[in-house]
Every structure is written in C-alpha cells, then in structure tokens.
Coordinates of C-alpha atoms in Angstrom, one line a residue:
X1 CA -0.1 -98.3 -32.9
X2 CA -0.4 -96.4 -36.3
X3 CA -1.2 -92.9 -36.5
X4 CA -4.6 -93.6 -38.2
X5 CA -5.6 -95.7 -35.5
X6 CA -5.0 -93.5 -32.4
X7 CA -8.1 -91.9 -31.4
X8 CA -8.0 -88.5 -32.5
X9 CA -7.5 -85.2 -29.5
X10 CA -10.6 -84.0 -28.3
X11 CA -9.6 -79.8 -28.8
X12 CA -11.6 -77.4 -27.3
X13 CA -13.5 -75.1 -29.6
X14 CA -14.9 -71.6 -29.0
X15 CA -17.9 -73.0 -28.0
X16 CA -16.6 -74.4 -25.3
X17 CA -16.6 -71.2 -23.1
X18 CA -20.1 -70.6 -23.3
X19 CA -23.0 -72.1 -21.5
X20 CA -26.5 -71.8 -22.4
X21 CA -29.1 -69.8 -21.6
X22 CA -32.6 -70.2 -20.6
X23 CA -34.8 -69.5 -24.1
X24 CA -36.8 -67.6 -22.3
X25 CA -34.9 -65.2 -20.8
X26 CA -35.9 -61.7 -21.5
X27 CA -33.4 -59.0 -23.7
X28 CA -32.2 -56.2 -22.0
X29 CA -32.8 -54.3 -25.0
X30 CA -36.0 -52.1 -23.9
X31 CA -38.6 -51.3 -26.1
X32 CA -39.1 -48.1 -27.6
X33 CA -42.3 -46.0 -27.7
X34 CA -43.7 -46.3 -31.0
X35 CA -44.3 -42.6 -31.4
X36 CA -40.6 -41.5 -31.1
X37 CA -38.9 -40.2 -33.6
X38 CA -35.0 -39.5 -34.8
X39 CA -33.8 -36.9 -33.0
X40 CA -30.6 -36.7 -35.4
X41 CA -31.2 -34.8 -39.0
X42 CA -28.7 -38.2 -40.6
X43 CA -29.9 -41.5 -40.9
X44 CA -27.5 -44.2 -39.0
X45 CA -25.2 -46.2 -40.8
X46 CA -26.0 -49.6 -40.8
X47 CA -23.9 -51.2 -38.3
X48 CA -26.3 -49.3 -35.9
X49 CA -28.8 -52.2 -36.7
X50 CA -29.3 -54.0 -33.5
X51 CA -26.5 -57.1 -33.2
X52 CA -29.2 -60.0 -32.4
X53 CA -27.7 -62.0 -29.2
X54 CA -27.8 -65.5 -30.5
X55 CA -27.1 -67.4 -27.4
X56 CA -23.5 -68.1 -27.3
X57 CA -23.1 -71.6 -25.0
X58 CA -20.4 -71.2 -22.9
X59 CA -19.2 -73.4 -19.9
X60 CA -17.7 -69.6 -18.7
X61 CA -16.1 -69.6 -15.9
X62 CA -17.1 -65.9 -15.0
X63 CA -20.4 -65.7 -13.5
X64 CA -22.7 -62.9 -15.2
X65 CA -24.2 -62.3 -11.6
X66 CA -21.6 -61.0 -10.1
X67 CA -20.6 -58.9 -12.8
X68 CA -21.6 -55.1 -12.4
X69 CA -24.0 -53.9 -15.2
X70 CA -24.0 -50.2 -14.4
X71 CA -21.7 -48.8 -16.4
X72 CA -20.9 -45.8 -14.2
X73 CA -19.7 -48.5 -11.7
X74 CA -18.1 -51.7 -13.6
X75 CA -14.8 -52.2 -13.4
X76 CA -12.5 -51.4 -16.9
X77 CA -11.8 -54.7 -19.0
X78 CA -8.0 -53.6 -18.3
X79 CA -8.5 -54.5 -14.8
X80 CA -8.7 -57.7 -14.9
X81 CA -6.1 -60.3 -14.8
X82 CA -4.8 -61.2 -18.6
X83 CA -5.9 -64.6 -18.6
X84 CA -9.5 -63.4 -17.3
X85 CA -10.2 -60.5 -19.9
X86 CA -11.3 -62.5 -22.6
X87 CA -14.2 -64.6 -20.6
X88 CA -15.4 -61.4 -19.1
X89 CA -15.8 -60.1 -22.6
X90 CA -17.9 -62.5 -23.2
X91 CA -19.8 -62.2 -20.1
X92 CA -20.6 -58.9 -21.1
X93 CA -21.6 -60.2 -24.4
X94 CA -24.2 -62.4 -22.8
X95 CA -25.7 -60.0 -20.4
X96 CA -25.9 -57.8 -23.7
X97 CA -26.0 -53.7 -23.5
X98 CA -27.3 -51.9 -20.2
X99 CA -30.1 -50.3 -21.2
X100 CA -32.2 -50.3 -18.1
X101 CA -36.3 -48.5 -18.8
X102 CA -37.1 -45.9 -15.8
X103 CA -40.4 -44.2 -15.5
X104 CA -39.1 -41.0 -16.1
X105 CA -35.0 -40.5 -16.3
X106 CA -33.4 -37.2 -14.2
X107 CA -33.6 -34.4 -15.6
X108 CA -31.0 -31.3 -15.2
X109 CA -31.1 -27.4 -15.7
X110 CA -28.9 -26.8 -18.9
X111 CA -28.8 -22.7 -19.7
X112 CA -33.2 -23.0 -18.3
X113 CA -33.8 -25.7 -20.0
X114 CA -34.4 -29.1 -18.5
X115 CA -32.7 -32.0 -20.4
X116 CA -32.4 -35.7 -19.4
X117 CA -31.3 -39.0 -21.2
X118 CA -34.2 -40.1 -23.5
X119 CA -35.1 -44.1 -23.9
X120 CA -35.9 -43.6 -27.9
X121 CA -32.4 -43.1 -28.0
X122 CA -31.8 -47.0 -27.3
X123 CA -33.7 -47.9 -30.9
X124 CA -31.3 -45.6 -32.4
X125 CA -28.1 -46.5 -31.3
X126 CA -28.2 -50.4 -30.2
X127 CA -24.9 -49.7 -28.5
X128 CA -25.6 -47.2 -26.2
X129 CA -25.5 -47.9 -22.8
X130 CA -27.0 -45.7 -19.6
X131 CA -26.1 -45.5 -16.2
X132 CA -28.7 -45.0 -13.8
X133 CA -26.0 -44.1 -10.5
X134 CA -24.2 -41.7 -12.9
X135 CA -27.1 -40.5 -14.9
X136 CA -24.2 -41.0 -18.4
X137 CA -24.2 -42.5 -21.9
X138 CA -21.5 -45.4 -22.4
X139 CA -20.4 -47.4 -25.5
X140 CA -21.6 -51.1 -24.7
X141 CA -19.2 -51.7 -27.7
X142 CA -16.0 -49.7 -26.9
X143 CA -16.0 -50.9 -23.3
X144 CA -15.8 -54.9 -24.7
X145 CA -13.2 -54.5 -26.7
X146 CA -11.4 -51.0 -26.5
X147 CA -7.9 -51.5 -25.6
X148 CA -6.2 -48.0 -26.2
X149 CA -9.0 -46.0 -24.4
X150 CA -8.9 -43.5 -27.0
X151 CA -13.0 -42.8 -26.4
X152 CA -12.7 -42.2 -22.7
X153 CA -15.8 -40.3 -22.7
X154 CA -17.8 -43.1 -24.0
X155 CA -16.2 -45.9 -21.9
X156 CA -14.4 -44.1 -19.0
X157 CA -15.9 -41.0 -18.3
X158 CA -19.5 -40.8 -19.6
X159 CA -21.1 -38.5 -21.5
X160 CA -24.3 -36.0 -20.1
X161 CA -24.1 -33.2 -22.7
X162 CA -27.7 -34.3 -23.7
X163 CA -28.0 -30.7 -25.6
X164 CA -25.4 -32.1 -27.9
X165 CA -27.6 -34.8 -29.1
X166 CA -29.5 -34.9 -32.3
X167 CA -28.9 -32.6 -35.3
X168 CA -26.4 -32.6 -37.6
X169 CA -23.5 -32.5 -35.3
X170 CA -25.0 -34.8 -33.1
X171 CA -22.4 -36.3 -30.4
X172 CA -23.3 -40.2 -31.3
X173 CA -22.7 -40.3 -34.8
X174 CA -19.5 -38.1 -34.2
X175 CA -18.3 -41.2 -31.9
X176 CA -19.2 -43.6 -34.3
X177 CA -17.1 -42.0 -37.2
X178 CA -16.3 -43.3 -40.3
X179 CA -16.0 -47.0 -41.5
X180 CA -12.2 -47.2 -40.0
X181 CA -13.3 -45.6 -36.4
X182 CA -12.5 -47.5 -33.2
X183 CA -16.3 -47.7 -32.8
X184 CA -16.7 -49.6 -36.0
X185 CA -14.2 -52.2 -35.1
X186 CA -15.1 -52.9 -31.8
X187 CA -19.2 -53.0 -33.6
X188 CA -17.6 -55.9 -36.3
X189 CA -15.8 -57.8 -33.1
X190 CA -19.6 -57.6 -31.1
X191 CA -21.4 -58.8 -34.1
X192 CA -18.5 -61.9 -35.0
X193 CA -18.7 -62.9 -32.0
X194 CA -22.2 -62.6 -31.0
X195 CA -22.8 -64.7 -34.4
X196 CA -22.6 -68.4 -33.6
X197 CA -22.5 -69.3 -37.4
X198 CA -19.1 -67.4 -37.7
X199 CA -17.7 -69.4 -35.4
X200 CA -14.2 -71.4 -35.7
X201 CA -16.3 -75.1 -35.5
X202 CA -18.4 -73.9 -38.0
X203 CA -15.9 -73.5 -40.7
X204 CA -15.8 -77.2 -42.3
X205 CA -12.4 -77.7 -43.7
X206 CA -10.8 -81.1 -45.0
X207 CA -7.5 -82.4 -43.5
X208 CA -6.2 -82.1 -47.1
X209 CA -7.0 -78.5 -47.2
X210 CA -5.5 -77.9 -43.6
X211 CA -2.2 -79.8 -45.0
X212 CA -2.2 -77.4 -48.1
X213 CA -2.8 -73.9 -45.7
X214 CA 0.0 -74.7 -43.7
X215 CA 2.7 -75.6 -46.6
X216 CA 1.6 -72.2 -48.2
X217 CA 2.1 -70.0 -45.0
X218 CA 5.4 -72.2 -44.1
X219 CA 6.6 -71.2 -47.5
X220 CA 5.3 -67.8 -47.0
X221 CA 6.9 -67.7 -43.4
X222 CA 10.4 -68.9 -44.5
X223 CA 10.5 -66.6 -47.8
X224 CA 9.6 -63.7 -45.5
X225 CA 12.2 -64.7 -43.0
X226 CA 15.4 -65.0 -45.1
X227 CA 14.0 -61.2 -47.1
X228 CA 14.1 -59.6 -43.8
X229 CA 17.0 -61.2 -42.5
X230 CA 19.0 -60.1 -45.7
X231 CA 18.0 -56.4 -45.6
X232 CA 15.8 -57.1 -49.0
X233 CA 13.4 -55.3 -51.0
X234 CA 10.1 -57.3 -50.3
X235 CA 8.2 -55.8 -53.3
X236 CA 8.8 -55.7 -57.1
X237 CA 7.9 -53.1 -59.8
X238 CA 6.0 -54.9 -61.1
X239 CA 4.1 -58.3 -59.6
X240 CA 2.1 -59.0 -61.8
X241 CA 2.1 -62.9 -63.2
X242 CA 3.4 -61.7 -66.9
X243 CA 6.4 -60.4 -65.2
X244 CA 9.8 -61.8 -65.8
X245 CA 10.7 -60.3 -62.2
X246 CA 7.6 -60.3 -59.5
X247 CA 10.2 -58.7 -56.2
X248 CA 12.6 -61.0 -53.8
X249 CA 9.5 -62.2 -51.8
X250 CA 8.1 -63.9 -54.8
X251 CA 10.5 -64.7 -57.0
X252 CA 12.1 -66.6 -53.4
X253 CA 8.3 -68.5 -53.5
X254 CA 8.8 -69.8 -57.2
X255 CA 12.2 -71.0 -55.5
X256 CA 10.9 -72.9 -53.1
X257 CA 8.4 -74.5 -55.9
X258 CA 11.0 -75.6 -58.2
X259 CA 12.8 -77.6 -55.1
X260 CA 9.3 -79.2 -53.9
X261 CA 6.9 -80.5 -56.6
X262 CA 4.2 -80.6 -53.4
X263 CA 4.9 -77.0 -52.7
X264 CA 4.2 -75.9 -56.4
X265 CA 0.9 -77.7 -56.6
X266 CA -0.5 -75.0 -53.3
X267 CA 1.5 -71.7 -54.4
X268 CA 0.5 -68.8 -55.9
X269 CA -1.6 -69.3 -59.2
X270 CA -2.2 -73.0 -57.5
X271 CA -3.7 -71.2 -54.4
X272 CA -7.3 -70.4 -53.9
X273 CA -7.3 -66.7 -54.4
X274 CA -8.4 -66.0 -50.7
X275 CA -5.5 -67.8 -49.7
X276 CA -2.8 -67.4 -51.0
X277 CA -0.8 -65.7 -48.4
X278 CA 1.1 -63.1 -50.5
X279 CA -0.1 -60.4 -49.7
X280 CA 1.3 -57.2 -48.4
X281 CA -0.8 -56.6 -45.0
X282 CA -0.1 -60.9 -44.7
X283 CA 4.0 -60.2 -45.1
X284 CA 3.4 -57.1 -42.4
X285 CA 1.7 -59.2 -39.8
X286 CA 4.0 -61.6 -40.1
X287 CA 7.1 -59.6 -39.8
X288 CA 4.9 -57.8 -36.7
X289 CA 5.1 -61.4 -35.0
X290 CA 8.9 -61.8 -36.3
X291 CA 9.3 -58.4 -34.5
X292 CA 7.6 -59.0 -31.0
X293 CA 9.4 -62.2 -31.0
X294 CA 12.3 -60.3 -31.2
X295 CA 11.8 -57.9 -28.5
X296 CA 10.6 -60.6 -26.6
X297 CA 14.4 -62.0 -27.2
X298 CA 15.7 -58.7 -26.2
X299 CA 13.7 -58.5 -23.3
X300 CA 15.1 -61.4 -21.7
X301 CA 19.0 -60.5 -22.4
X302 CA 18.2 -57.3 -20.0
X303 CA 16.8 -59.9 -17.3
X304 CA 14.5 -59.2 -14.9
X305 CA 15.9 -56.8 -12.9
X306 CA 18.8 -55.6 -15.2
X307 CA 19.6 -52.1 -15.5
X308 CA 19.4 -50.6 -19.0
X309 CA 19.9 -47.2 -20.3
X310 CA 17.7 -45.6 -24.1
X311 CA 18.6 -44.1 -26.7
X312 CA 16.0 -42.0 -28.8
X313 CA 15.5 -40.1 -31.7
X314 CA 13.0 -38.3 -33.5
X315 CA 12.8 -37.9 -37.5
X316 CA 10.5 -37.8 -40.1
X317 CA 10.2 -40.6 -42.6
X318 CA 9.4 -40.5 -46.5
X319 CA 5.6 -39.3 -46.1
X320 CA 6.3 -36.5 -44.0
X321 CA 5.3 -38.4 -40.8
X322 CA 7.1 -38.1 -37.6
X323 CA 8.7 -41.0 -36.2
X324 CA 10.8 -41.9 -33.3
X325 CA 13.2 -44.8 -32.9
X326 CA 13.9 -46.5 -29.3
X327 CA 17.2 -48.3 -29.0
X328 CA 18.5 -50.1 -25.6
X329 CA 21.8 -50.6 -24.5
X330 CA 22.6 -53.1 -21.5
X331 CA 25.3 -55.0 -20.0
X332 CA 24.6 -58.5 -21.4
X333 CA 24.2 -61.8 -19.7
X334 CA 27.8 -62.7 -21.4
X335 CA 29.0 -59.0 -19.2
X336 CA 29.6 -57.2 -22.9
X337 CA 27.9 -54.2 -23.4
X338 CA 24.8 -55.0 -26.0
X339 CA 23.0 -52.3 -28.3
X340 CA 19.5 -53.6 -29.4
X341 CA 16.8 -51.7 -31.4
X342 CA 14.0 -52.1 -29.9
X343 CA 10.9 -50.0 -31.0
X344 CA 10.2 -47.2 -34.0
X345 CA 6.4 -45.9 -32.9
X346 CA 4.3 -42.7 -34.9
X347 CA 4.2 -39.8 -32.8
X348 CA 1.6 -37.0 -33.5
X349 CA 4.0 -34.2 -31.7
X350 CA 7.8 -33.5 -30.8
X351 CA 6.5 -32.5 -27.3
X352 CA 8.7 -33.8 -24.4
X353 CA 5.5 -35.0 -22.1
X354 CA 4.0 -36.9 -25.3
X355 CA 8.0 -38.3 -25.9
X356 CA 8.0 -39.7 -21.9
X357 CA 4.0 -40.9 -22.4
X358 CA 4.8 -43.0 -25.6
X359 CA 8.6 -44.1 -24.0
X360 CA 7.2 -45.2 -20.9
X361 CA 4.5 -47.1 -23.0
X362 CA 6.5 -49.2 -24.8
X363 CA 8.7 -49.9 -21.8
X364 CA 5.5 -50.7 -19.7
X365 CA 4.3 -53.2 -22.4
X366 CA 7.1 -55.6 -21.9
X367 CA 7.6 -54.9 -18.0
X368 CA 10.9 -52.8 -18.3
X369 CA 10.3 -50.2 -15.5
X370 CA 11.7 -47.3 -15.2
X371 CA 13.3 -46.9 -12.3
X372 CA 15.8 -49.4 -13.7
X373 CA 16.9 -47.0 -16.3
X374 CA 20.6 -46.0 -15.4
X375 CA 21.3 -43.6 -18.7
X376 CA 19.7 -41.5 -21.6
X377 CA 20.8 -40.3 -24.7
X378 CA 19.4 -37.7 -27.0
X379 CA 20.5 -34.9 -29.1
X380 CA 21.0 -31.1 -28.5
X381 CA 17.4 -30.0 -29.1
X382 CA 15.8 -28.1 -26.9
X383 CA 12.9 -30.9 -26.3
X384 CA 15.3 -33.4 -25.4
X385 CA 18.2 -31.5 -23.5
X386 CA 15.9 -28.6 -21.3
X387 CA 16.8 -28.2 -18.2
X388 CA 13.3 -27.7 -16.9
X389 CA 10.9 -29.1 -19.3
X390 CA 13.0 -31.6 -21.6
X391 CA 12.6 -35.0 -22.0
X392 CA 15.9 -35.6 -20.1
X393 CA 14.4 -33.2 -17.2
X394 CA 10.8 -35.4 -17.2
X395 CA 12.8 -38.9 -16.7
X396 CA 15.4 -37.3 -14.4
X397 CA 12.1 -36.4 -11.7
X398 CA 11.1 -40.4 -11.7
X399 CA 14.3 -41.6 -11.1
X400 CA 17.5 -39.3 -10.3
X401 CA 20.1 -41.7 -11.8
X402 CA 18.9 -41.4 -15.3
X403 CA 21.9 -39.3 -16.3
X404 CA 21.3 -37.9 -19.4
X405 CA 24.1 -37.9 -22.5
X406 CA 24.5 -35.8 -25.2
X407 CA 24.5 -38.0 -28.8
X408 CA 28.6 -38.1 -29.9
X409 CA 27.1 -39.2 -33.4
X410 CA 24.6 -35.5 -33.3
X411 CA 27.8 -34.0 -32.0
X412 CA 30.2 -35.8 -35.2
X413 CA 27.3 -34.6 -37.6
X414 CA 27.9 -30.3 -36.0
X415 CA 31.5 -30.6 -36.1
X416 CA 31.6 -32.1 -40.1
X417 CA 29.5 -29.1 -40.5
X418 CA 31.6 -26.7 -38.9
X419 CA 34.7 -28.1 -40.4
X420 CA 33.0 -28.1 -44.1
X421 CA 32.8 -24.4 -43.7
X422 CA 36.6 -24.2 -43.8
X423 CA 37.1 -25.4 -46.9
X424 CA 36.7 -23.0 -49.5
X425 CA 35.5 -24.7 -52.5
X426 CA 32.4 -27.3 -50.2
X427 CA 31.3 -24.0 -48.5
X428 CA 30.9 -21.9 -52.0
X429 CA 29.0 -25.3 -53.4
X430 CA 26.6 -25.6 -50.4
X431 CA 26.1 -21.7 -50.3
X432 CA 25.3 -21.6 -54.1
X433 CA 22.8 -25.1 -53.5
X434 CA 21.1 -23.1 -50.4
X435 CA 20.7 -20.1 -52.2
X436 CA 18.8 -22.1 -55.0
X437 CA 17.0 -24.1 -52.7
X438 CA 15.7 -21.1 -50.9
X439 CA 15.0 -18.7 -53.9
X440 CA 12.6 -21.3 -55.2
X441 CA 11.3 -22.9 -52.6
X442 CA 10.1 -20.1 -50.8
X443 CA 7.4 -18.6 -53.4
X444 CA 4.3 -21.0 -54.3
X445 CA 4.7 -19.7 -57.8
X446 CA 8.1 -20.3 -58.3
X447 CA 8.2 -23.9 -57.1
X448 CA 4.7 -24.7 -58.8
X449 CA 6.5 -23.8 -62.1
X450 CA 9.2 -25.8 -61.2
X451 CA 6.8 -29.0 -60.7
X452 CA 5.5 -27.9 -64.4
X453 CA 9.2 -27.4 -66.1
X454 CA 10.2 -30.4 -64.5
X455 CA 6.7 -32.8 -66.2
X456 CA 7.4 -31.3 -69.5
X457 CA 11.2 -32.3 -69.7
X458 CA 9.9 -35.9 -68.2
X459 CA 7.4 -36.1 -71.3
X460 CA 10.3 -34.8 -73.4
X461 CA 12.2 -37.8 -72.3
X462 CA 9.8 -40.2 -72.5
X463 CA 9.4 -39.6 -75.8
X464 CA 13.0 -39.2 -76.9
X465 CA 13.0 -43.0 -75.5
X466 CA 15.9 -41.7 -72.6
X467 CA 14.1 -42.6 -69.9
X468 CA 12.5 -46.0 -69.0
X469 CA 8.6 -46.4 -67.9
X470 CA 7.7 -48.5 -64.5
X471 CA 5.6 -48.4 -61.3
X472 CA 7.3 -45.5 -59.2
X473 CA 9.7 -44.3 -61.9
X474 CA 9.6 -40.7 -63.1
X475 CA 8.1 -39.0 -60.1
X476 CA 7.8 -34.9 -59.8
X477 CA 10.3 -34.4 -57.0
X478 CA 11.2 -31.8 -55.0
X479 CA 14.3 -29.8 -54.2
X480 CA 15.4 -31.0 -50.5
X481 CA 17.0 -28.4 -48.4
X482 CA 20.2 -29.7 -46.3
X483 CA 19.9 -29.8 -42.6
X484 CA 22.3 -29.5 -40.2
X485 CA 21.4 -31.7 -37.9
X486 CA 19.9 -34.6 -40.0
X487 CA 22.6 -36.9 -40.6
X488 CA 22.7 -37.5 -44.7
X489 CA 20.3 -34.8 -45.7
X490 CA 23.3 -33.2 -47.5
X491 CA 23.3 -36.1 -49.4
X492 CA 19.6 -36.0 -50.6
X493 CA 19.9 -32.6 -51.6
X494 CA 22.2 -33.2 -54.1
X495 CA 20.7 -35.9 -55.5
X496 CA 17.4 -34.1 -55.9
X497 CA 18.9 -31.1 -57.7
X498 CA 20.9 -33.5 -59.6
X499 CA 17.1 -35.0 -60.6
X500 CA 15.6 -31.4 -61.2
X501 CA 19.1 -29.7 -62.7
X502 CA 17.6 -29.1 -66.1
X503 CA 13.9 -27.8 -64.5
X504 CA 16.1 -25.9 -62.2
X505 CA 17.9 -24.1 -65.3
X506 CA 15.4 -23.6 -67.0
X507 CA 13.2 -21.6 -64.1
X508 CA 16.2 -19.5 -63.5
X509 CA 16.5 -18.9 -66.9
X510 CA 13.2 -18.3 -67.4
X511 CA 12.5 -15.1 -64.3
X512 CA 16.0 -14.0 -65.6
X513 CA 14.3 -13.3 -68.9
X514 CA 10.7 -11.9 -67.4

C-alpha cells in the first residue's frame, strides 16, 4: 500500500490532557467589595489583568480533588515524579488561584497596630493566593511554573509582612519586577496556556509548509554543527544581505543552497521572516541541545556507579563576569583515563559554600553523586585550598576520600614567573610595563585622559585612511595589568599597550610637561 493511502496516525494533541468542566461551575476568584480602593500609590502593570480560565478539556489523569488547594499545605511541584509534574500543572491551572472569601481574615498585633490579609487585595493582584492554615500570601503563578525557587517567600515560605503592602515600596509589585522577572514569565506561561486559542491544534499549517520548516532547521542544524565542531566564528562583521561576507554560519547556509535547488527556494531571503532560523538566540538553543546531548554522552562513559574525580576553575570572562568551568576525569569504559569538560556556569561570588552549592548542582542534575567523587583539583587560592573553610575542606566533610590536588598547570604558570625574574632583560620589560600600567591606572584622571588621547589619535587615523572601519573595530581599550596567576594575561598586556602605545606616550609626555 502507498504512502497516500495509509490512514494517517491519530497524534495526540494538547488537548488531549484536559477534560471538561461543568459550565457552570463557579470561579474561585472572589469578588471584591465595590468600595475598596488601591492600597498601592502605582498602578499595576498589565499583566496583573485577571488571566480568564477558558476551560482547558483535558482527559487528566490527576484528579483536582485530591489535590491540596491551601497553599500553606500543598506539596512543591518538584515533588512530584517527572513524568507527573506537567499534568499537576495543569490541575492547578484548572482549579485556578486559591483565593478563598472569610468573613473577617485574622488579624495580628504589628508594633499596636492590628493588621490582617485584606480580600481587595485579590482584584489587584489576580495572582495572589492566601492560605487560610498559615494565614500567608503565595504566588499562584510562581508555584505552577517556578523551577529555581528563587521567590521562596512567595511560593515556599509565605509572606505575612502585611505592613509592607501598599505604597510605593509595596512588597507585590516588588515581586512582580520588571518585564524580565521570574514573575513575568511564569504570568506569560499561565496566560498561554490557560488560552485555548494558542494552542498547538490551533495553529493551521499545510504539509508543504511543515516540509519547508524542517529543511530550513535541518540546514540550520547541520551548518551549526560542523561551525562548532570546527572551533568557528559563528558571526560576521557584517550580516547584512549587501555583504560579500555575512560570517561562517551563513555563508555555510548559501553552501548548502548552491548544492540543493529545494534548499535555496526555503533559505534565508526565501524564508518567511519569522522563520527563518538564523538567528542568534535560534543558533544558542541549539548549540544548548548540542551541549546537554553532550553531557548526556559524558554521563554515560562515567557509568552508573563509576567513580570520577573534578576539576574547577574560576575566571572572569570578556564582560567582567565571573565564570567557573567544571571538567571530569574518569577511568573510561575502554580502562583509559578520560578528561571531559563538562559544565561552565555564572557564579555571582568566589565564596567556597556558593562554589560547593553550584558544583553539587550541576552534578545532581545528571545524577552524578557525590560520594562517588574519588579526587579534586583546584588552585592555590585561599577559597579553594583552606584547610577549614575551602572548597576542598567543604567536599572533604561529605565524603573523606575526595583527596584534594593542587593544579601542576597553576603550579607551571608560578614557576615561569619565578623563573622570568631571573632573566635580566624579561624582568626590566615587565617592571617598566607594571610601572606604566600602575601610574595610569590608578588615578580616574589619568586613565580618563588616556581614553580621550587614545579617540583623538583613532579619528586621526581614520582620517589619514590608516585604519579600516567595521562593526567592533576601533574600540577605546584599556591597558590590562599582568597577573600572576592567570595563565596568558601577560600576553594581553602587551597587546593592549601595543594598542594604546602612542596614547600612552603621549599622556606621559603630556604630565611630564604640566
């Protein structure tokens, strides 16, 4: 039998998970008094307008009876079972926020005053949820769909500071934040999905435009993959369809075109312009996937019960943010000793407890535990090597085999340092550079008229046609001072006073004169 004759897969659809309800069943959204008022000076933004719960059918296998609506008293989302979390979600979507209407809510002494929860507050906030058992305010929201818990006293805790409500530094609009909060985004997921008409089996697309999605993103998927693999560049200077050189990831697209006539006719100017798959945040969620599929890889060459010992580091990358890399090294399947980087993760402090809370993180998130940890390696600072307080120190209480190594490569890096100093000419070179590097860099003035010497002898150039124009050329740097222990910094000084020689001169010159 042909392929157009077959009857065609019955495949579930979102709808599938929902049942419906009774039309007459009545909101949990209560009322409010028509003679309340705002108690907050601001008006809310509008995502505080009330998400209308358009029955969602679902044939759900979680029954909204046996769910806990008190929100003092439900269990976390987290709880569950993976494979459950999503239909309890919806669940809770269905039952809608708790907002239950009392006669007259308790009331407790606050510094003589009496204060207690007030039900006006519900018209205000659609999200806000109360507790009757715990007498708290919860995020109906940040409960759903929260994953990082980074609200706790909205979805964990509770909040009862009722004297902190209303004015201008009132504690709801705080929590809700600005348009990229945690609040928003969980607000945007309640609405989508609460909103049947946004729904997957709404979205009315021909087989023909199906076929031409998928070549797109294969061509996107494969262009990305061979960029990465090789080490490239992804973006160009310039991208732009007049250029004669749009970046690797691009030019690799027009590649593929000129090999398949049916690939040109759905890439880039042929693409709808909401689809055409090229852009930067599609390229980083699809290396994201690349990456996790990775790990994933790496995961399962340590085995399930394999030992495995870390490497980490700490350094800050090219905007100043601090960064800290994760590498594993296990005794392969094979029995050869395998080095895998695993993870680089943001880190807002260099303390040793946040170090051990993000490490164990990660590790936790693909089941690595840590009382199969065998080794660490760090370098000599004092946050990684303390005897007490160290990072080495917080591992080595879990688990008392984690023997902890100091870094040979940190230890190379001190000794090329050490032995530098013995040679006469390198040590009068890196004396003079520091001596530079500190006289301007440590007076405001000083290094603001360097930033001005160094824009007039750009313009200079410019004009004198010497130096070429482009996105990211010609930039104000900075002189960078050499570290000792950060492996290549020597390097970068150089080049940056190379860059800023003639500023450099010039500002010497100049406060030799004054």
């Amino acid at each position: 039998m042909s392929d157009h004759h077959r009857n065609p897969k019955r495949v579930k659809n979102i709808l599938h998970f929902f049942k419906k309800q009774n039309e007459g069943s009545s909101s949990s959204m209560p009322s409010s008094p028509s003679s309340s008022s705002p108690i907050c000076g601001e008006k809310p933004p509008s995502e505080f307008q009330r998400v209308e719960s358009h029955r969602v059918h679902c044939n759900q296998q979680v029954d909204t009876n046996s769910l806990e609506r008190d929100p003092g008293l439900r269990r976390q989302i987290c709880t569950y079972s993976i494979n459950e979390r999503d239909n309890v979600r919806k669940a809770y979507i269905l039952l809608e926020p708790y907002q239950p209407t009392l006669g007259e809510y308790p009331h407790h002494l606050d510094r003589n005053q009496n204060r207690r929860f007030q039900q006006c507050w519900f018209k205000q906030f659609p999200w806000l949820e109360y507790s009757v058992h715990e007498d708290k305010g919860f995020c109906f929201p940040c409960f759903v769909f929260e994953t990082d818990h980074s609200h706790k006293a909205f979805t964990i805790d509770g909040l009862k500071n009722w004297k902190r409500v209303g004015g201008e530094k009132c504690v709801f609009l705080g929590h809700v934040g600005n348009i990229n909060s945690p609040h928003h985004l969980a607000m945007q997921k309640w609405m989508h999905l609460s909103n049947p008409s946004q729904h997957i089996d709404r979205v009315v697309q021909s087989p023909q435009d199906v076929t031409k999605n998928r070549l797109r993103l294969a061509s996107t998927i494969e262009s990305i993959r061979y960029v990465a693999n090789q080490e490239l560049a992804f973006r160009g200077n310039d991208e732009s369809c007049e250029s004669s050189n749009r970046g690797n990831f691009i030019e690799l697209i027009k590649d593929f075109s000129r090999m398949n006539v049916e690939v040109e006719k759905v890439i880039l100017e042929n693409a709808p312009g909401n689809a055409k798959y090229i852009a930067s945040t599609i390229q980083k969620e699809i290396l994201n996937i690349f990456a996790n599929k990775v790990r994933k890889k790496i995961r399962e060459e340590v085995g399930d019960d394999g030992k495995f010992c870390i490497l980490v580091d700490e350094a800050l990358n090219e905007s100043k943010k601090e960064q800290m890399t994760i590498i594993l090294r296990f005794v392969g399947r094979d029995g050869f000793i395998q080095d895998r980087f695993f993870e680089i993760i943001s880190v807002h402090d260099t303390n040793s407890s946040t170090l051990k809370t993000k490490i164990c993180k990660v590790l936790g998130k693909h089941t690595l535990l840590v009382k199969n940890m065998c080794g660490q390696g760090y370098d000599d600072v004092s946050n990684m090597r303390g005897q007490w307080n160290g990072l080495q120190a917080l591992f080595l209480n879990d688990c008392p085999y984690e023997y902890y190594i100091y870094c040979f490569a940190h230890r190379l890096q001190l000794a090329l340092n050490v032995a530098t100093k013995e040679v006469g000419v390198i040590w009068r070179f890196f004396s003079m550079l520091n001596n530079i590097m500190n006289f301007v860099g440590a007076s405001a003035k000083r290094h603001s008229e360097l930033k001005l010497f160094r824009k007039a002898e750009i313009q200079r150039l410019l004009e004198a046609g010497k130096l070429g124009m482009g996105t990211g050329a010609n930039q104000i740097r900075c002189l960078q001072r050499p570290g000792t222990t950060r492996c290549g910094s020597h390097f970068s000084s150089i080049i940056s006073f190379i860059d800023l020689f003639g500023a450099t001169k010039t500002l010497l010159d100049e406060i030799g004169r004054n």
